[in-house]
Amino acid sequence: MAIFTGAGVAIVTPFHQNGEVNYDKLGELIDFQVENGTDSIIIVGTTGESSTLTHEEHIECIRYAVQKTAKRIPVIAGTGSNCTETAVYLTKEAQDAGADAALLVTPYYNKATQKGLIGHFGQIAKSTDLPLLLYNIPGRTGCNILPATAAALVKEYDNIVGIKDATGNIPQTMETLELCQGDVDIYSGEDGLITPLLSIGAKGVISVLSNIAPRETHDIVAKYLAGDVQGSLALQMKYLPLIRALFSEVNPIPVKQALNFMGMEAGPTRMPLSEMEPEHAEVLRREMQKVGIIG
């Protein structure tokens, strides 16, 4: 059974102006998501600036999200690392905190071989009872989970149950589904490819767009799964210009700016991420106005 079906939000980690985690604001954002139809909270992933959180902050954000969500929808904790030992540690802590699943990004910078990926993910899988989603985003990590590797992992470890696919390579995704023989759930990791990936069997999306348009992102998936393919596609197309603006600079710079435009007070990003360039921010503002997110 899928961990969730629909639209999960890769939620931001809001900060105070002094850089500390703003837990009160995180709670407001979680409530906003649940109340607007989001199907899962994905906490401390890339969009949540996990790479600049301390381990203590990382674990506390997971604990807080679990408590605040209070079983209304599943909480998936980002626990990946380019150090296998660290990923094992964070995954165990996520399980102890009550997370429903963990999301494991491919080990960045190291450029592990496919054999290395099998060893890395396998060691994590053996350390936990949590359902695990692998996160394949080679453009950001320099490392690609090939279809045969995914199939080997899914066959060997019962708790590796899904893949967040941000490869942008639909033929590779189809080969992964073919080799895994129905034993893996695919979630789009690209907001611009939700409907196309649903057409080949994806269960939904883990979305940046959901931070600012949760109901609409949910509806892209819900319409498709209800048989309204044209309705899903129309919504997907409507939001493409905004999606492009949300990725005009490295994530999560634009989405935090977008939340701040909405008065949601997500705060700044942590260095080395910087403030959004004014010309990009103006395009983002215009696209948000066009779809009615802000006035």
Backbone as JSON, one array per atom type, in Angstrom:
{
  "sequence": "MAIFTGAGVAIVTPFHQNGEVNYDKLGELIDFQVENGTDSIIIVGTTGESSTLTHEEHIECIRYAVQKTAKRIPVIAGTGSNCTETAVYLTKEAQDAGADAALLVTPYYNKATQKGLIGHFGQIAKSTDLPLLLYNIPGRTGCNILPATAAALVKEYDNIVGIKDATGNIPQTMETLELCQGDVDIYSGEDGLITPLLSIGAKGVISVLSNIAPRETHDIVAKYLAGDVQGSLALQMKYLPLIRALFSEVNPIPVKQALNFMGMEAGPTRMPLSEMEPEHAEVLRREMQKVGIIG",
  "N": [[0.84, -1.2, 0.0], [0.52, 2.24, -0.82], [2.44, 4.88, 0.69], [1.34, 7.39, 0.62], [-1.18, 8.8, -1.5], [-1.44, 11.2, -3.98], [-0.79, 14.65, -3.47], [2.09, 15.5, -1.92], [3.69, 17.84, 0.22], [6.82, 19.31, -0.09], [7.95, 20.74, 2.38], [8.91, 24.04, 3.44], [11.48, 25.13, 5.74], [10.82, 27.44, 8.04], [12.51, 30.4, 9.09], [13.49, 32.6, 11.75], [14.49, 36.07, 11.6], [17.01, 36.15, 12.69], [18.03, 33.75, 12.0], [17.35, 31.46, 13.4], [15.34, 28.48, 13.75], [11.91, 28.86, 13.12], [9.56, 27.69, 14.85], [6.89, 28.12, 15.55], [5.87, 29.33, 13.25], [6.33, 27.26, 11.44], [4.45, 25.46, 12.38], [2.09, 26.83, 11.69], [2.29, 26.75, 8.91], [2.13, 23.98, 8.45], [-0.5, 23.47, 9.34], [-1.89, 25.03, 7.45], [-1.33, 23.59, 5.13], [-2.54, 21.05, 5.68], [-5.21, 21.81, 5.98], [-5.82, 22.58, 3.43], [-5.9, 20.4, 1.77], [-3.55, 18.95, 1.23], [-1.73, 15.91, 0.95], [0.37, 14.72, 2.3], [3.05, 15.5, 4.51], [6.3, 16.44, 3.86], [9.09, 16.68, 5.56], [12.04, 18.54, 6.33], [13.49, 18.11, 3.9], [15.23, 18.77, 0.82], [14.0, 21.22, 0.11], [13.4, 22.05, 2.63], [15.81, 22.94, 3.55], [17.69, 21.15, 4.63], [20.41, 20.68, 4.45], [21.72, 22.73, 5.76], [20.9, 22.65, 8.33], [21.56, 21.88, 11.76], [22.21, 18.64, 13.22], [20.69, 18.4, 15.51], [18.68, 20.36, 15.15], [17.52, 19.33, 12.85], [16.4, 16.87, 13.71], [14.66, 17.83, 15.67], [12.89, 19.33, 14.12], [11.61, 17.25, 12.75], [10.39, 15.89, 14.89], [8.68, 17.93, 15.78], [7.03, 18.32, 13.52], [5.73, 15.84, 13.38], [4.28, 15.85, 15.8], [2.7, 18.14, 15.46], [1.24, 17.61, 13.14], [-0.17, 15.41, 13.92], [-1.15, 12.87, 13.12], [-3.0, 13.45, 11.16], [-2.36, 13.5, 8.45], [0.17, 11.61, 6.66], [3.59, 11.9, 7.78], [6.61, 12.38, 6.28], [9.99, 12.0, 6.67], [12.87, 13.69, 5.72], [15.88, 12.11, 5.55], [18.25, 11.63, 4.34], [21.76, 11.5, 3.45], [25.16, 12.24, 2.46], [26.82, 10.7, 3.82], [26.8, 7.49, 4.9], [26.59, 6.51, 7.53], [25.59, 8.76, 8.88], [23.11, 9.04, 7.62], [21.86, 6.67, 8.45], [21.75, 7.17, 11.21], [20.06, 9.5, 11.3], [17.75, 8.43, 10.19], [17.01, 6.45, 12.02], [16.47, 8.14, 14.19], [14.31, 9.54, 13.15], [12.42, 7.49, 12.99], [12.12, 6.95, 15.74], [11.0, 9.35, 16.46], [8.48, 9.18, 15.47], [7.83, 9.43, 12.79], [6.21, 8.65, 9.67], [7.43, 7.62, 7.45], [10.55, 7.63, 5.6], [12.58, 9.76, 3.57], [15.12, 9.38, 1.3], [17.72, 10.94, -0.04], [19.93, 10.56, -2.86], [23.4, 9.92, -2.21], [25.12, 12.81, -2.23], [27.77, 14.59, -3.92], [29.83, 12.63, -3.33], [29.54, 10.89, -5.47], [28.81, 8.1, -5.76], [29.23, 4.74, -6.97], [27.0, 2.45, -8.75], [27.06, 0.06, -7.33], [27.91, 1.07, -4.9], [25.68, 2.61, -4.24], [23.75, 0.63, -3.82], [24.86, -0.62, -1.56], [24.81, 1.56, 0.24], [22.03, 2.4, 0.45], [21.0, -0.05, 1.17], [22.17, -0.57, 3.68], [20.97, 1.41, 5.22], [18.29, 0.62, 4.98], [18.31, -1.79, 6.37], [18.57, -0.89, 8.91], [16.23, 0.09, 9.97], [12.65, 0.05, 10.53], [11.01, 1.65, 9.12], [9.03, 2.57, 6.26], [10.64, 3.34, 3.19], [11.5, 5.92, 0.94], [13.31, 6.4, -1.95], [15.25, 9.08, -3.24], [15.72, 10.36, -6.25], [17.65, 12.54, -7.82], [19.57, 13.45, -9.94], [20.57, 15.76, -11.17], [21.1, 17.49, -9.12], [22.61, 16.1, -7.27], [24.6, 14.73, -8.62], [24.49, 12.04, -9.02], [22.96, 9.09, -10.1], [20.26, 6.92, -9.74], [20.1, 4.04, -11.32], [17.77, 2.12, -13.34], [18.09, -0.74, -13.02], [19.45, -0.86, -10.63], [17.61, 0.28, -8.84], [15.65, -1.72, -9.03], [17.0, -3.92, -7.97], [17.35, -3.12, -5.3], [14.69, -2.8, -4.42], [13.79, -5.4, -4.66], [15.38, -6.71, -2.78], [14.96, -5.45, -0.31], [12.26, -5.12, 1.69], [11.22, -2.82, 2.81], [11.92, -0.7, 1.22], [10.06, 1.17, -0.63], [9.31, 3.1, -2.45], [9.99, 5.74, -4.88], [11.06, 9.02, -5.23], [11.01, 10.77, -8.05], [13.04, 12.79, -9.75], [14.35, 12.98, -12.11], [13.64, 13.85, -14.6], [13.6, 12.27, -16.76], [11.69, 10.5, -18.49], [11.6, 8.04, -20.02], [13.56, 6.54, -18.57], [12.3, 6.4, -16.09], [10.07, 4.86, -16.77], [11.34, 2.46, -17.42], [12.33, 1.8, -14.9], [9.92, 1.31, -13.52], [9.07, -0.88, -15.03], [11.08, -2.83, -14.49], [10.86, -3.09, -11.75], [8.46, -4.31, -11.42], [5.89, -3.63, -10.39], [6.37, -3.33, -7.68], [7.14, -0.94, -6.57], [6.43, 2.43, -5.71], [6.03, 5.36, -7.57], [6.75, 8.78, -7.3], [6.31, 11.98, -8.6], [9.03, 14.17, -8.71], [9.16, 16.54, -9.88], [7.52, 19.45, -10.39], [6.58, 20.33, -12.82], [5.99, 18.07, -14.24], [3.9, 16.53, -13.32], [1.34, 15.54, -14.28], [2.22, 14.14, -16.67], [3.8, 12.07, -15.44], [1.92, 10.8, -13.84], [0.5, 9.61, -15.88], [1.99, 7.42, -16.54], [1.79, 5.86, -14.37], [2.48, 6.91, -11.85], [2.05, 7.66, -8.33], [1.61, 10.15, -7.36], [2.83, 13.36, -6.34], [5.73, 14.88, -4.92], [6.02, 17.94, -3.79], [7.13, 21.27, -4.52], [5.64, 23.44, -5.37], [3.28, 23.03, -3.94], [3.66, 24.32, -1.51], [2.72, 26.92, -1.84], [0.43, 26.71, -3.33], [-1.45, 24.64, -2.36], [-4.04, 23.37, -2.56], [-4.55, 23.41, -5.31], [-2.41, 21.93, -6.35], [-2.86, 19.45, -5.17], [-5.26, 18.96, -6.52], [-4.49, 18.62, -9.18], [-3.48, 16.04, -9.16], [-5.65, 14.62, -8.02], [-7.77, 15.01, -9.83], [-6.77, 13.67, -12.1], [-6.58, 11.02, -11.16], [-9.22, 10.53, -10.7], [-10.16, 10.2, -13.18], [-10.45, 12.43, -14.73], [-8.68, 13.41, -16.94], [-8.18, 15.51, -18.75], [-8.88, 17.72, -17.19], [-6.92, 17.59, -15.2], [-4.64, 17.97, -16.76], [-5.14, 20.53, -17.74], [-4.95, 22.09, -15.41], [-2.28, 21.55, -14.76], [-0.97, 22.76, -16.93], [-1.82, 25.41, -16.59], [-0.38, 26.2, -14.35], [2.27, 26.05, -15.09], [3.88, 28.38, -15.91], [4.19, 29.66, -13.39], [5.48, 27.62, -12.01], [7.9, 27.55, -13.41], [8.89, 30.05, -12.61], [9.23, 29.53, -9.91], [11.45, 28.0, -9.96], [13.41, 29.57, -10.97], [15.62, 30.4, -9.68], [17.86, 28.65, -7.48], [16.15, 26.14, -5.67], [15.43, 26.34, -2.19], [15.06, 29.14, -2.64], [13.27, 30.77, -4.32], [10.66, 29.83, -3.52], [10.5, 30.42, -0.82], [10.57, 33.19, -1.0], [8.15, 33.52, -2.33], [6.29, 32.64, -0.38], [6.74, 34.62, 1.49], [5.81, 36.81, 0.03], [3.13, 36.19, 0.23], [2.59, 36.81, 2.8], [3.21, 34.93, 4.65], [5.47, 34.7, 6.14], [7.94, 33.16, 5.97], [10.54, 33.72, 6.28], [14.15, 34.25, 5.96], [16.55, 32.51, 3.81], [19.17, 30.2, 4.68], [22.67, 30.84, 4.6], [24.81, 29.03, 2.35], [22.83, 30.0, 0.58], [21.18, 32.73, -0.99], [19.48, 35.97, -1.04], [16.69, 36.38, -3.28], [17.16, 37.45, -6.64], [16.18, 40.71, -7.62], [14.89, 41.06, -10.17], [14.07, 38.48, -10.83], [12.4, 37.98, -8.67], [10.36, 39.77, -9.18], [9.2, 38.7, -11.5], [8.26, 36.33, -10.4], [6.38, 37.35, -8.57], [4.51, 38.45, -10.38], [3.59, 36.15, -11.71], [2.38, 34.8, -9.62], [0.32, 36.55, -9.09], [-1.16, 36.3, -11.47], [-2.38, 33.81, -11.27], [-3.91, 34.18, -9.1], [-2.97, 33.85, -6.48], [-1.84, 35.86, -4.96], [-2.84, 39.3, -4.56]],
  "CA": [[0.0, 0.0, 0.0], [1.31, 3.45, -0.92], [2.52, 5.73, 1.88], [0.26, 8.34, 0.35], [-1.53, 9.03, -2.9], [-1.84, 12.58, -4.15], [0.25, 15.68, -3.45], [2.81, 15.78, -0.68], [4.43, 19.1, 0.15], [8.2, 19.41, 0.39], [7.69, 21.98, 3.11], [10.07, 24.84, 3.8], [11.76, 25.35, 7.16], [10.84, 28.88, 8.26], [13.5, 30.92, 10.03], [13.46, 33.97, 12.22], [15.5, 36.91, 10.93], [18.33, 35.83, 13.24], [18.46, 32.45, 11.47], [16.85, 30.33, 14.18], [14.12, 27.86, 13.24], [10.68, 29.45, 13.63], [8.66, 26.54, 14.99], [5.5, 28.57, 15.52], [5.5, 29.53, 11.85], [6.26, 25.93, 10.84], [3.15, 24.92, 12.75], [1.07, 27.49, 10.87], [2.41, 26.23, 7.54], [1.61, 22.62, 8.45], [-1.96, 23.58, 9.39], [-2.31, 25.55, 6.15], [-1.27, 22.47, 4.18], [-3.55, 20.04, 5.99], [-6.53, 22.39, 5.75], [-6.02, 22.81, 2.0], [-5.96, 19.16, 1.01], [-2.28, 18.26, 1.01], [-1.87, 14.51, 1.34], [1.49, 14.29, 3.12], [4.08, 16.5, 4.83], [7.68, 15.97, 3.74], [9.8, 17.63, 6.4], [13.5, 18.63, 6.25], [14.12, 17.68, 2.66], [16.01, 19.83, 0.19], [13.25, 22.47, 0.25], [13.49, 22.39, 4.04], [17.19, 23.37, 3.85], [18.3, 20.16, 5.52], [21.88, 20.7, 4.37], [22.29, 23.73, 6.66], [20.41, 22.43, 9.69], [22.33, 20.98, 12.61], [21.5, 17.38, 13.47], [19.7, 18.64, 16.56], [17.56, 21.05, 14.52], [16.91, 18.39, 11.9], [15.59, 15.92, 14.46], [13.6, 18.56, 16.34], [11.88, 19.65, 13.11], [10.84, 16.03, 12.52], [9.53, 15.7, 16.07], [7.65, 18.96, 15.79], [6.07, 18.05, 12.44], [4.92, 14.67, 13.77], [3.36, 16.26, 16.86], [1.75, 19.13, 14.94], [0.37, 16.96, 12.16], [-1.04, 14.61, 14.81], [-1.73, 11.75, 12.38], [-4.01, 13.86, 10.18], [-1.8, 12.99, 7.2], [1.5, 11.06, 6.95], [4.8, 12.74, 7.81], [7.79, 11.72, 5.71], [11.16, 12.75, 7.12], [14.09, 13.63, 4.93], [16.97, 11.63, 6.41], [19.38, 11.26, 3.51], [23.05, 12.15, 3.66], [26.22, 11.63, 1.67], [27.52, 9.81, 4.75], [25.86, 6.42, 5.22], [26.41, 6.45, 8.98], [24.71, 9.86, 9.26], [21.76, 8.72, 7.14], [21.34, 5.66, 9.37], [21.44, 7.86, 12.47], [18.89, 10.36, 11.14], [16.58, 7.59, 9.93], [16.62, 5.87, 13.32], [15.88, 9.21, 14.99], [12.99, 9.82, 12.56], [11.52, 6.42, 13.44], [11.84, 7.17, 17.16], [10.16, 10.55, 16.58], [7.13, 8.85, 15.05], [7.59, 9.66, 11.36], [5.55, 7.54, 8.98], [8.33, 7.11, 6.42], [11.74, 8.46, 5.41], [12.98, 10.07, 2.2], [16.58, 9.27, 1.27], [18.34, 11.46, -1.26], [21.17, 9.88, -3.22], [24.54, 10.56, -1.58], [25.63, 13.88, -3.08], [29.19, 14.92, -3.97], [30.69, 11.44, -3.38], [29.37, 10.22, -6.76], [28.91, 6.67, -5.54], [28.89, 3.82, -8.06], [25.74, 1.74, -8.51], [27.34, -0.87, -6.23], [27.92, 1.88, -3.7], [24.3, 2.99, -3.91], [23.1, -0.55, -3.25], [25.37, -0.76, -0.2], [24.36, 2.7, 1.05], [20.6, 2.31, 0.75], [20.77, -1.32, 1.85], [22.53, -0.45, 5.09], [19.92, 2.2, 5.86], [17.07, -0.19, 5.03], [18.46, -2.81, 7.41], [18.64, -0.26, 10.23], [14.95, 0.69, 10.34], [11.4, -0.56, 10.08], [10.24, 2.63, 8.39], [9.0, 2.55, 4.8], [11.66, 4.25, 2.66], [11.45, 6.42, -0.42], [14.58, 6.88, -2.49], [15.08, 10.36, -3.93], [16.66, 10.37, -7.37], [17.73, 13.88, -8.39], [20.97, 13.49, -10.37], [21.02, 17.11, -11.51], [21.52, 18.18, -7.9], [23.54, 15.3, -6.48], [25.65, 14.13, -9.43], [24.41, 10.59, -8.83], [21.7, 8.64, -10.69], [19.87, 5.54, -9.44], [19.69, 3.42, -12.57], [16.63, 1.21, -13.15], [18.48, -2.05, -12.5], [19.82, -0.66, -9.22], [16.35, 0.43, -8.11], [14.99, -3.02, -8.99], [17.74, -4.78, -7.04], [17.06, -2.66, -3.95], [13.29, -3.1, -4.11], [13.68, -6.85, -4.5], [16.12, -7.17, -1.61], [14.53, -4.82, 0.94], [10.81, -4.93, 1.64], [10.81, -1.49, 3.27], [12.15, 0.29, 0.16], [8.74, 1.03, -1.26], [8.99, 4.15, -3.4], [11.03, 6.61, -5.43], [10.76, 10.36, -5.69], [11.73, 10.81, -9.31], [13.3, 14.13, -10.28], [15.34, 12.83, -13.19], [13.17, 14.46, -15.85], [13.88, 11.28, -17.81], [10.52, 9.61, -18.43], [11.94, 6.66, -20.41], [14.23, 5.85, -17.46], [11.28, 6.12, -15.08], [9.27, 3.73, -17.26], [12.16, 1.25, -17.28], [12.33, 1.48, -13.47], [8.63, 0.67, -13.23], [9.06, -2.19, -15.69], [11.97, -3.78, -13.81], [10.41, -3.29, -10.37], [7.31, -5.22, -11.54], [4.78, -3.24, -9.53], [6.74, -3.33, -6.27], [7.63, 0.38, -6.15], [5.57, 3.57, -6.02], [6.76, 6.5, -8.1], [6.2, 10.12, -7.07], [7.03, 12.99, -9.36], [9.8, 15.18, -8.0], [9.16, 17.7, -10.78], [6.17, 20.02, -10.45], [6.18, 20.5, -14.21], [5.76, 16.77, -14.87], [2.98, 15.74, -12.5], [0.39, 14.8, -15.11], [2.9, 13.12, -17.46], [4.2, 10.9, -14.66], [0.7, 10.08, -13.5], [0.07, 8.84, -17.04], [2.72, 6.15, -16.61], [1.53, 5.08, -13.17], [2.91, 7.53, -10.59], [1.03, 7.79, -7.29], [1.41, 11.54, -7.01], [3.95, 14.28, -6.45], [6.3, 15.54, -3.75], [5.92, 19.2, -4.52], [7.48, 22.6, -4.03], [4.47, 24.27, -5.66], [2.28, 22.85, -2.89], [3.87, 25.28, -0.44], [1.94, 28.14, -2.07], [-0.83, 26.34, -4.0], [-1.68, 23.24, -1.94], [-5.28, 22.81, -3.09], [-4.43, 23.24, -6.75], [-1.48, 20.83, -6.61], [-3.65, 18.27, -4.85], [-6.29, 18.73, -7.53], [-3.86, 18.09, -10.39], [-3.43, 14.58, -8.99], [-6.98, 14.06, -7.75], [-8.53, 14.99, -11.08], [-6.27, 12.59, -12.96], [-6.92, 9.71, -10.59], [-10.67, 10.37, -10.81], [-10.49, 10.01, -14.59], [-10.54, 13.72, -15.44], [-7.32, 13.63, -17.46], [-8.11, 16.85, -19.33], [-8.89, 18.68, -16.09], [-5.6, 17.54, -14.6], [-3.69, 18.58, -17.69], [-5.41, 21.97, -17.8], [-4.35, 22.7, -14.21], [-0.83, 21.45, -14.91], [-0.54, 23.79, -17.89], [-2.08, 26.72, -16.0], [0.62, 26.54, -13.34], [3.64, 25.92, -15.61], [4.68, 29.61, -15.78], [4.54, 29.85, -11.99], [6.49, 26.61, -11.67], [9.19, 28.03, -13.94], [9.35, 31.14, -11.75], [9.64, 28.94, -8.64], [12.76, 27.37, -10.13], [14.28, 30.51, -11.68], [16.84, 30.31, -8.89], [17.91, 27.34, -6.83], [15.2, 25.85, -4.61], [14.12, 26.97, -1.98], [15.08, 30.6, -2.62], [12.03, 31.4, -4.81], [9.43, 29.46, -2.8], [10.46, 31.21, 0.41], [10.15, 34.53, -1.41], [6.72, 33.45, -2.63], [5.57, 32.59, 0.89], [6.83, 35.95, 2.08], [4.85, 37.64, -0.71], [1.8, 35.83, 0.72], [2.48, 37.18, 4.2], [3.34, 33.72, 5.48], [6.64, 34.92, 6.98], [8.85, 32.02, 5.97], [11.85, 34.21, 6.68], [15.25, 34.15, 5.0], [17.26, 31.24, 3.67], [20.48, 30.17, 5.33], [23.82, 30.82, 3.71], [25.22, 29.91, 1.26], [21.74, 30.51, -0.25], [21.12, 34.18, -0.91], [18.18, 36.54, -1.38], [16.32, 36.28, -4.68], [17.45, 38.63, -7.44], [14.94, 41.49, -7.75], [14.18, 40.85, -11.43], [13.42, 37.18, -10.73], [11.33, 38.11, -7.7], [9.25, 40.48, -9.82], [8.52, 37.72, -12.35], [7.54, 35.43, -9.49], [5.21, 38.08, -8.07], [3.53, 38.57, -11.46], [2.98, 34.84, -11.98], [1.49, 34.52, -8.5], [-0.87, 37.38, -9.3], [-1.92, 35.79, -12.6], [-3.2, 32.66, -10.86], [-4.75, 34.59, -7.98], [-2.44, 33.51, -5.15], [-1.76, 37.15, -4.29], [-3.53, 40.34, -5.3]],
  "C": [[0.87, 1.24, 0.0], [1.32, 4.22, 0.4], [1.48, 6.83, 1.79], [0.0, 8.35, -1.14], [-1.99, 10.47, -3.02], [-0.65, 13.51, -4.15], [0.82, 15.82, -2.05], [3.6, 17.06, -0.84], [5.84, 18.91, 0.7], [8.29, 20.75, 1.11], [8.98, 22.71, 3.46], [10.28, 24.78, 5.31], [11.82, 26.85, 7.38], [11.87, 29.27, 9.31], [13.11, 32.31, 10.52], [14.54, 34.77, 11.49], [16.9, 36.66, 11.47], [18.83, 34.45, 12.82], [17.98, 31.26, 12.25], [15.57, 29.78, 13.56], [12.9, 28.48, 13.93], [9.61, 28.35, 13.71], [7.2, 26.96, 14.98], [5.03, 28.75, 14.08], [5.43, 28.19, 11.12], [4.92, 25.29, 11.16], [2.03, 25.53, 11.93], [1.1, 26.96, 9.44], [1.87, 24.81, 7.44], [0.08, 22.64, 8.48], [-2.52, 24.06, 8.06], [-2.34, 24.44, 5.11], [-2.37, 21.46, 4.43], [-4.95, 20.56, 5.65], [-6.85, 22.58, 4.27], [-5.77, 21.56, 1.15], [-4.67, 18.45, 0.72], [-2.32, 16.86, 1.63], [-0.72, 13.97, 2.19], [2.43, 15.48, 3.35], [5.45, 15.85, 4.69], [8.55, 17.02, 4.4], [11.31, 17.46, 6.24], [14.09, 17.87, 5.05], [14.96, 18.81, 2.11], [15.32, 21.18, 0.35], [13.27, 22.95, 1.69], [14.89, 22.75, 4.5], [17.91, 22.43, 4.82], [19.82, 20.25, 5.55], [22.51, 21.74, 5.28], [21.68, 23.68, 8.06], [21.42, 21.6, 10.48], [21.55, 19.68, 12.79], [20.4, 17.58, 14.51], [18.46, 19.35, 16.0], [16.78, 20.12, 13.6], [15.93, 17.46, 12.62], [14.42, 16.63, 15.15], [12.5, 18.97, 15.35], [11.0, 18.43, 12.8], [9.87, 15.8, 13.68], [8.36, 16.69, 16.06], [6.59, 18.68, 14.73], [5.17, 16.87, 12.78], [3.87, 15.08, 14.8], [2.29, 17.19, 16.3], [0.77, 18.5, 13.96], [-0.61, 16.02, 12.84], [-1.84, 13.56, 14.03], [-2.82, 12.15, 11.4], [-3.63, 13.41, 8.78], [-0.41, 12.45, 7.52], [2.58, 12.13, 6.95], [5.97, 11.9, 7.33], [9.0, 12.58, 6.02], [12.31, 12.58, 6.14], [15.25, 13.24, 5.84], [18.19, 11.22, 5.6], [20.63, 12.05, 3.84], [24.05, 11.54, 2.69], [27.14, 10.8, 2.55], [26.53, 8.74, 5.2], [25.57, 6.36, 6.71], [25.45, 7.55, 9.46], [23.28, 9.58, 8.83], [21.11, 7.66, 8.01], [20.89, 6.31, 10.67], [20.16, 8.69, 12.36], [17.62, 9.54, 10.92], [16.09, 6.92, 11.21], [15.94, 6.92, 14.2], [14.48, 9.56, 14.47], [11.98, 8.76, 12.98], [11.14, 6.62, 14.9], [10.91, 8.37, 17.37], [8.73, 10.31, 16.11], [6.81, 9.16, 13.6], [6.98, 8.42, 10.73], [6.43, 6.89, 7.92], [9.54, 8.04, 6.37], [12.04, 8.6, 3.93], [14.5, 10.18, 2.17], [17.13, 9.76, -0.06], [19.6, 10.65, -1.57], [22.36, 10.63, -2.61], [25.23, 11.53, -2.55], [27.13, 14.04, -2.91], [30.09, 13.7, -4.1], [30.69, 10.78, -4.75], [29.59, 8.71, -6.62], [28.6, 5.9, -6.82], [27.55, 3.18, -7.76], [25.91, 0.71, -7.39], [27.33, -0.12, -4.9], [26.53, 2.29, -3.27], [23.55, 1.82, -3.28], [23.56, -0.76, -1.81], [24.84, 0.32, 0.73], [22.9, 2.56, 1.44], [20.28, 1.01, 1.49], [21.07, -1.24, 3.33], [21.48, 0.37, 5.85], [18.66, 1.35, 6.03], [17.14, -1.23, 6.15], [18.41, -2.22, 8.81], [17.29, 0.2, 10.77], [13.78, -0.16, 9.88], [10.56, 0.41, 9.25], [10.16, 2.29, 6.9], [9.93, 3.64, 4.27], [11.35, 4.63, 1.23], [12.84, 6.87, -0.81], [14.32, 8.14, -3.3], [16.16, 10.47, -5.0], [16.63, 11.73, -8.06], [19.16, 14.12, -8.86], [21.47, 14.88, -10.72], [21.53, 17.88, -10.31], [22.6, 17.42, -7.16], [24.72, 14.75, -7.28], [25.63, 12.62, -9.4], [23.02, 10.13, -9.27], [21.43, 7.19, -10.3], [19.35, 4.92, -10.73], [18.57, 2.4, -12.32], [17.0, -0.15, -12.56], [18.86, -1.97, -11.03], [18.57, -0.52, -8.36], [15.67, -0.92, -7.95], [15.68, -3.96, -8.0], [17.43, -4.4, -5.6], [15.64, -3.02, -3.53], [13.09, -4.59, -3.88], [14.28, -7.33, -3.18], [15.52, -6.66, -0.29], [13.05, -4.46, 0.86], [10.39, -3.51, 2.02], [11.25, -0.38, 2.33], [10.95, 0.19, -0.77], [8.46, 2.08, -2.33], [10.2, 4.93, -3.85], [10.43, 7.97, -5.73], [11.65, 10.61, -6.9], [11.83, 12.24, -9.82], [14.36, 14.07, -11.36], [14.94, 13.62, -14.43], [13.33, 13.54, -17.04], [12.76, 10.23, -17.78], [10.83, 8.21, -18.95], [12.66, 5.89, -19.31], [13.22, 5.49, -16.38], [10.42, 4.92, -15.5], [10.05, 2.43, -17.15], [12.23, 0.82, -15.82], [11.04, 0.78, -13.08], [8.56, -0.72, -13.82], [9.87, -3.2, -14.9], [11.51, -4.06, -12.38], [9.1, -4.09, -10.31], [6.2, -4.91, -10.54], [5.11, -3.14, -8.06], [7.28, -2.0, -5.78], [6.61, 1.43, -6.57], [6.44, 4.73, -6.48], [6.0, 7.78, -7.76], [7.01, 11.1, -7.9], [7.77, 13.92, -8.41], [9.92, 16.45, -8.8], [7.74, 18.24, -10.87], [5.68, 20.19, -11.87], [5.85, 19.21, -14.92], [4.77, 15.91, -14.09], [2.07, 14.89, -13.38], [1.09, 13.78, -16.02], [3.32, 11.88, -16.67], [3.0, 10.12, -14.14], [0.27, 9.18, -14.65], [0.82, 7.53, -17.19], [2.64, 5.37, -15.3], [2.0, 5.67, -11.86], [1.73, 7.66, -9.64], [0.74, 9.23, -6.93], [2.69, 12.33, -7.17], [4.43, 14.65, -5.05], [6.72, 16.91, -4.24], [6.45, 20.4, -3.76], [6.3, 23.54, -4.21], [3.43, 24.19, -4.55], [2.46, 23.82, -1.73], [2.95, 26.49, -0.59], [0.6, 27.87, -2.74], [-1.2, 24.91, -3.64], [-2.94, 22.63, -2.55], [-5.16, 22.5, -4.57], [-3.5, 22.08, -7.1], [-2.16, 19.5, -6.3], [-4.62, 17.94, -5.97], [-5.72, 18.24, -8.86], [-3.84, 16.56, -10.33], [-4.83, 14.0, -8.86], [-7.83, 13.98, -9.01], [-8.07, 13.84, -11.98], [-6.74, 11.23, -12.44], [-8.42, 9.45, -10.61], [-11.13, 10.2, -12.26], [-10.63, 11.28, -15.39], [-9.15, 14.1, -15.93], [-7.19, 15.05, -18.0], [-8.11, 17.94, -18.25], [-7.55, 18.75, -15.39], [-4.59, 18.26, -15.48], [-3.89, 20.09, -17.76], [-4.8, 22.69, -16.59], [-2.83, 22.67, -14.29], [-0.31, 22.57, -15.82], [-0.72, 25.19, -17.32], [-0.94, 27.15, -15.08], [2.06, 26.43, -13.84], [4.43, 27.23, -15.52], [5.09, 29.91, -14.34], [5.6, 28.86, -11.56], [7.86, 27.03, -12.19], [9.75, 29.15, -13.07], [9.85, 30.61, -10.41], [10.99, 28.24, -8.72], [13.69, 28.25, -10.96], [15.6, 30.7, -10.96], [16.76, 29.02, -8.09], [16.87, 27.26, -5.71], [15.94, 25.73, -3.27], [14.12, 28.5, -1.98], [13.74, 31.18, -3.11], [10.79, 31.06, -3.98], [9.36, 30.18, -1.46], [10.05, 32.64, 0.11], [8.65, 34.57, -1.68], [5.89, 33.42, -1.36], [5.6, 33.95, 1.58], [5.93, 36.94, 1.36], [3.42, 37.41, -0.2], [1.57, 36.26, 2.17], [2.64, 36.02, 5.15], [4.6, 33.73, 6.35], [7.53, 33.68, 7.11], [10.27, 32.42, 6.35], [12.9, 34.05, 5.6], [15.67, 32.7, 4.78], [18.56, 31.33, 4.46], [21.58, 30.16, 4.29], [24.33, 29.39, 3.56], [24.1, 30.35, 0.31], [21.57, 32.0, 0.04], [19.69, 34.66, -1.16], [17.95, 36.44, -2.88], [16.66, 37.58, -5.41], [16.16, 39.39, -7.72], [14.18, 41.23, -9.04], [13.47, 39.5, -11.45], [12.24, 37.24, -9.75], [10.12, 38.81, -8.31], [8.49, 39.56, -10.76], [7.69, 36.77, -11.5], [6.27, 36.1, -8.98], [4.11, 38.14, -9.15], [2.83, 37.25, -11.73], [2.05, 34.43, -10.85], [0.2, 35.32, -8.62], [-1.76, 36.82, -10.4], [-2.83, 34.63, -12.2], [-3.99, 32.95, -9.58], [-4.25, 34.22, -6.6], [-2.27, 34.77, -4.31], [-2.47, 38.18, -5.16], [-2.6, 41.28, -6.05]]
}
